[in-house]
């Protein structure tokens, strides 16, 4: 299961979100509570260590958006020991 | 008519200062005032008349307040709709209020294609911006005792109750608030709370002073922090759970919040740990707002000077003192006032009170005792006039500032054919303050996924139980009433 789906299950306590929501579906329109979406962003910051800015958030509406965002930040972060 | 006077005064005194800002645009007081007139003509041209009800379905944005003020000029009542409600819930409100039109964001209107209204008016297209540009005949003055809005609150019946307020109510609360909280024209308020909620009256009071109000399209901590920095905000209005989220965001450590003078909070009790952390990290003043839609909104406040030091925060911070123009008493079960320090139900009287629940005289009579509105909150008033709340007499869950009645969830669960009995209680939650937990007796083979899907069709997301647990029997007393104490244990 993808990172974002795992987080959604953790936050909502409702496993069906992991399967029922499409990758490109708008999360706010999918029935997930707005408070849980706020917690999702905070959890991403906490788990990945990156700051999600207000500007970043404008482009984050679907699971695929979030996954791309995390992947992009991972790629941009130099690995320990890298030259 | 208060809202019109407010716009006219601010146009006269501060025509070029910013009145409202949202993520799309900002408007000056002159623009806001003039748009109120043109939009009123435009809406009148669409057949909206004095006394009509018009639903408004939108995230917070400038056009929402333009619509409220334009409708007030016509004498039509604005009926804000919570955009997280299900189609059935929204339709119910539209039907009960007899709304003739709905003004809303296109995306939200598309979610409700079958609303029983005569006219649907998208507020985010060019046609709306042009509406009324050609002007129209002079509009009649609307008296202060004319109803201005129907604001909805959760109810034990499962049907949201429409609280009808008039212009005099908005005026009374604003003047009382201006006297003690002293909003001023040099202030910038970031409003994190939805304009469909009774708490929108707080923004109206800052508008009355000529302050700038920054509107947020839904609460996101990072966006709210950026708004404070960008607009050099002096005040923020939020619920305590939003403050918890703000402090947790990484940008709380990097954003420039040095312009902040006060954080206004209300709609739910402030957790002592959040308050202490916020005082230490943000270094601004805090103002508690205690209000209720039925009494016109915020009628009690505790200013920064009377807030505790971070090292000595009591479990419950006093709600504050009643604002000038309104009266509060603690009454016993017989409706008699109790002495200072004695516990009773906090009751309120004054010109801010609602005119009544829309089309529901029985509910209005139930909440009113000799002209006093019963808040359902138990507490006492000390010799210094400080109101301290200690409990609720209503079976109510406050989830991040939103009221949720367990009976509404229980009824929704019981409409599922496999549910034999159900009981819902509020349980503490670190992030949301309280969340609903459902105990359900079901026929074998029924799972939580099925029940949650059933509820999703009937209840807004914030009302749905965080967890559903299966039990063999709901504990009830001999009268059949659920013994919730046993379930919370």
PDB file of N, CA and C in Angstrom, chain B residues 150-192:
ATOM      1  N   UNK B 150     -30.864  33.157   8.441  1.00  0.00           N
ATOM      2  CA  UNK B 150     -31.209  31.917   9.154  1.00  0.00           C
ATOM      3  C   UNK B 150     -29.918  31.098   9.227  1.00  0.00           C
ATOM      4  N   UNK B 151     -29.383  31.003  10.434  1.00  0.00           N
ATOM      5  CA  UNK B 151     -28.116  30.286  10.649  1.00  0.00           C
ATOM      6  C   UNK B 151     -28.451  28.930  11.265  1.00  0.00           C
ATOM      7  N   UNK B 152     -27.796  27.893  10.793  1.00  0.00           N
ATOM      8  CA  UNK B 152     -28.204  26.563  11.234  1.00  0.00           C
ATOM      9  C   UNK B 152     -27.288  25.968  12.299  1.00  0.00           C
ATOM     10  N   UNK B 153     -27.926  25.281  13.234  1.00  0.00           N
ATOM     11  CA  UNK B 153     -27.178  24.593  14.290  1.00  0.00           C
ATOM     12  C   UNK B 153     -27.613  23.136  14.315  1.00  0.00           C
ATOM     13  N   UNK B 154     -26.739  22.298  14.816  1.00  0.00           N
ATOM     14  CA  UNK B 154     -27.097  20.882  14.959  1.00  0.00           C
ATOM     15  C   UNK B 154     -28.235  20.757  15.965  1.00  0.00           C
ATOM     16  N   UNK B 155     -28.963  19.666  15.882  1.00  0.00           N
ATOM     17  CA  UNK B 155     -30.092  19.487  16.797  1.00  0.00           C
ATOM     18  C   UNK B 155     -30.258  18.025  17.142  1.00  0.00           C
ATOM     19  N   UNK B 156     -30.857  17.796  18.316  1.00  0.00           N
ATOM     20  CA  UNK B 156     -31.064  16.415  18.764  1.00  0.00           C
ATOM     21  C   UNK B 156     -32.001  15.681  17.818  1.00  0.00           C
ATOM     22  N   UNK B 157     -32.845  16.410  17.141  1.00  0.00           N
ATOM     23  CA  UNK B 157     -33.830  15.775  16.259  1.00  0.00           C
ATOM     24  C   UNK B 157     -33.200  15.188  15.008  1.00  0.00           C
ATOM     25  N   UNK B 158     -31.970  15.593  14.724  1.00  0.00           N
ATOM     26  CA  UNK B 158     -31.334  15.112  13.502  1.00  0.00           C
ATOM     27  C   UNK B 158     -31.533  16.090  12.353  1.00  0.00           C
ATOM     28  N   UNK B 159     -32.453  17.019  12.532  1.00  0.00           N
ATOM     29  CA  UNK B 159     -32.648  18.060  11.511  1.00  0.00           C
ATOM     30  C   UNK B 159     -32.057  19.341  12.064  1.00  0.00           C
ATOM     31  N   UNK B 160     -31.137  19.937  11.309  1.00  0.00           N
ATOM     32  CA  UNK B 160     -30.529  21.181  11.778  1.00  0.00           C
ATOM     33  C   UNK B 160     -31.630  22.209  12.027  1.00  0.00           C
ATOM     34  N   UNK B 161     -31.458  22.968  13.105  1.00  0.00           N
ATOM     35  CA  UNK B 161     -32.465  23.992  13.419  1.00  0.00           C
ATOM     36  C   UNK B 161     -32.031  25.327  12.838  1.00  0.00           C
ATOM     37  N   UNK B 162     -32.965  26.029  12.248  1.00  0.00           N
ATOM     38  CA  UNK B 162     -32.660  27.329  11.637  1.00  0.00           C
ATOM     39  C   UNK B 162     -32.871  28.446  12.646  1.00  0.00           C
ATOM     40  N   UNK B 163     -31.794  29.110  12.999  1.00  0.00           N
ATOM     41  CA  UNK B 163     -31.857  30.202  13.970  1.00  0.00           C
ATOM     42  C   UNK B 163     -32.072  31.509  13.197  1.00  0.00           C
ATOM     43  N   UNK B 164     -33.223  32.131  13.412  1.00  0.00           N
ATOM     44  CA  UNK B 164     -33.537  33.359  12.674  1.00  0.00           C
ATOM     45  C   UNK B 164     -33.047  34.567  13.475  1.00  0.00           C
ATOM     46  N   UNK B 165     -32.153  35.324  12.880  1.00  0.00           N
ATOM     47  CA  UNK B 165     -31.649  36.525  13.559  1.00  0.00           C
ATOM     48  C   UNK B 165     -31.985  37.756  12.712  1.00  0.00           C
ATOM     49  N   UNK B 166     -32.166  38.868  13.405  1.00  0.00           N
ATOM     50  CA  UNK B 166     -32.493  40.096  12.675  1.00  0.00           C
ATOM     51  C   UNK B 166     -31.291  41.051  12.672  1.00  0.00           C
ATOM     52  N   UNK B 167     -31.475  42.178  12.018  1.00  0.00           N
ATOM     53  CA  UNK B 167     -30.389  43.159  11.941  1.00  0.00           C
ATOM     54  C   UNK B 167     -30.041  43.677  13.331  1.00  0.00           C
ATOM     55  N   UNK B 168     -31.066  43.795  14.183  1.00  0.00           N
ATOM     56  CA  UNK B 168     -30.840  44.314  15.536  1.00  0.00           C
ATOM     57  C   UNK B 168     -29.909  43.385  16.318  1.00  0.00           C
ATOM     58  N   UNK B 169     -30.005  42.112  16.064  1.00  0.00           N
ATOM     59  CA  UNK B 169     -29.133  41.154  16.740  1.00  0.00           C
ATOM     60  C   UNK B 169     -27.675  41.397  16.345  1.00  0.00           C
ATOM     61  N   UNK B 170     -27.419  41.508  15.036  1.00  0.00           N
ATOM     62  CA  UNK B 170     -26.042  41.779  14.580  1.00  0.00           C
ATOM     63  C   UNK B 170     -25.537  43.095  15.184  1.00  0.00           C
ATOM     64  N   UNK B 171     -26.414  44.094  15.219  1.00  0.00           N
ATOM     65  CA  UNK B 171     -26.016  45.401  15.756  1.00  0.00           C
ATOM     66  C   UNK B 171     -25.663  45.285  17.249  1.00  0.00           C
ATOM     67  N   UNK B 172     -26.523  44.608  17.997  1.00  0.00           N
ATOM     68  CA  UNK B 172     -26.323  44.524  19.452  1.00  0.00           C
ATOM     69  C   UNK B 172     -25.005  43.825  19.794  1.00  0.00           C
ATOM     70  N   UNK B 173     -24.743  42.731  19.106  1.00  0.00           N
ATOM     71  CA  UNK B 173     -23.517  41.986  19.406  1.00  0.00           C
ATOM     72  C   UNK B 173     -22.296  42.807  18.987  1.00  0.00           C
ATOM     73  N   UNK B 174     -22.379  43.441  17.832  1.00  0.00           N
ATOM     74  CA  UNK B 174     -21.232  44.224  17.360  1.00  0.00           C
ATOM     75  C   UNK B 174     -20.925  45.375  18.314  1.00  0.00           C
ATOM     76  N   UNK B 175     -21.966  46.088  18.753  1.00  0.00           N
ATOM     77  CA  UNK B 175     -21.715  47.228  19.635  1.00  0.00           C
ATOM     78  C   UNK B 175     -21.159  46.773  20.986  1.00  0.00           C
ATOM     79  N   UNK B 176     -21.697  45.689  21.495  1.00  0.00           N
ATOM     80  CA  UNK B 176     -21.178  45.163  22.767  1.00  0.00           C
ATOM     81  C   UNK B 176     -19.723  44.733  22.632  1.00  0.00           C
ATOM     82  N   UNK B 177     -19.426  44.094  21.513  1.00  0.00           N
ATOM     83  CA  UNK B 177     -18.065  43.604  21.275  1.00  0.00           C
ATOM     84  C   UNK B 177     -17.102  44.779  21.068  1.00  0.00           C
ATOM     85  N   UNK B 178     -17.584  45.797  20.341  1.00  0.00           N
ATOM     86  CA  UNK B 178     -16.746  46.983  20.111  1.00  0.00           C
ATOM     87  C   UNK B 178     -16.384  47.641  21.443  1.00  0.00           C
ATOM     88  N   UNK B 179     -17.294  47.569  22.397  1.00  0.00           N
ATOM     89  CA  UNK B 179     -17.045  48.236  23.678  1.00  0.00           C
ATOM     90  C   UNK B 179     -15.987  47.531  24.516  1.00  0.00           C
ATOM     91  N   UNK B 180     -15.925  46.216  24.451  1.00  0.00           N
ATOM     92  CA  UNK B 180     -14.986  45.511  25.339  1.00  0.00           C
ATOM     93  C   UNK B 180     -13.771  44.916  24.624  1.00  0.00           C
ATOM     94  N   UNK B 181     -13.966  44.351  23.459  1.00  0.00           N
ATOM     95  CA  UNK B 181     -12.824  43.742  22.760  1.00  0.00           C
ATOM     96  C   UNK B 181     -12.090  44.789  21.921  1.00  0.00           C
ATOM     97  N   UNK B 182     -12.782  45.853  21.639  1.00  0.00           N
ATOM     98  CA  UNK B 182     -12.229  47.019  20.950  1.00  0.00           C
ATOM     99  C   UNK B 182     -11.521  46.727  19.627  1.00  0.00           C
ATOM    100  N   UNK B 183     -12.180  46.057  18.713  1.00  0.00           N
ATOM    101  CA  UNK B 183     -11.614  45.958  17.369  1.00  0.00           C
ATOM    102  C   UNK B 183     -11.489  47.363  16.782  1.00  0.00           C
ATOM    103  N   UNK B 184     -10.503  47.581  15.932  1.00  0.00           N
ATOM    104  CA  UNK B 184     -10.278  48.932  15.399  1.00  0.00           C
ATOM    105  C   UNK B 184      -9.891  48.861  13.936  1.00  0.00           C
ATOM    106  N   UNK B 185      -9.894  50.031  13.292  1.00  0.00           N
ATOM    107  CA  UNK B 185      -9.694  50.055  11.840  1.00  0.00           C
ATOM    108  C   UNK B 185      -8.244  49.801  11.440  1.00  0.00           C
ATOM    109  N   UNK B 186      -7.331  49.719  12.404  1.00  0.00           N
ATOM    110  CA  UNK B 186      -5.941  49.408  12.040  1.00  0.00           C
ATOM    111  C   UNK B 186      -5.647  47.906  12.188  1.00  0.00           C
ATOM    112  N   UNK B 187      -6.683  47.125  12.424  1.00  0.00           N
ATOM    113  CA  UNK B 187      -6.465  45.695  12.674  1.00  0.00           C
ATOM    114  C   UNK B 187      -6.705  44.859  11.418  1.00  0.00           C
ATOM    115  N   UNK B 188      -6.029  43.721  11.396  1.00  0.00           N
ATOM    116  CA  UNK B 188      -6.231  42.743  10.324  1.00  0.00           C
ATOM    117  C   UNK B 188      -6.551  41.407  10.991  1.00  0.00           C
ATOM    118  N   UNK B 189      -7.750  40.909  10.728  1.00  0.00           N
ATOM    119  CA  UNK B 189      -8.196  39.657  11.344  1.00  0.00           C
ATOM    120  C   UNK B 189      -8.141  38.533  10.321  1.00  0.00           C
ATOM    121  N   UNK B 190      -7.396  37.476  10.631  1.00  0.00           N
ATOM    122  CA  UNK B 190      -7.456  36.272   9.805  1.00  0.00           C
ATOM    123  C   UNK B 190      -8.561  35.390  10.375  1.00  0.00           C
ATOM    124  N   UNK B 191      -9.606  35.197   9.583  1.00  0.00           N
ATOM    125  CA  UNK B 191     -10.749  34.415  10.039  1.00  0.00           C
ATOM    126  C   UNK B 191     -10.594  32.968   9.570  1.00  0.00           C
ATOM    127  N   UNK B 192     -10.298  32.076  10.494  1.00  0.00           N
ATOM    128  CA  UNK B 192     -10.129  30.660  10.130  1.00  0.00           C
ATOM    129  C   UNK B 192     -11.442  29.890  10.212  1.00  0.00           C
TER     130      UNK B 192
END
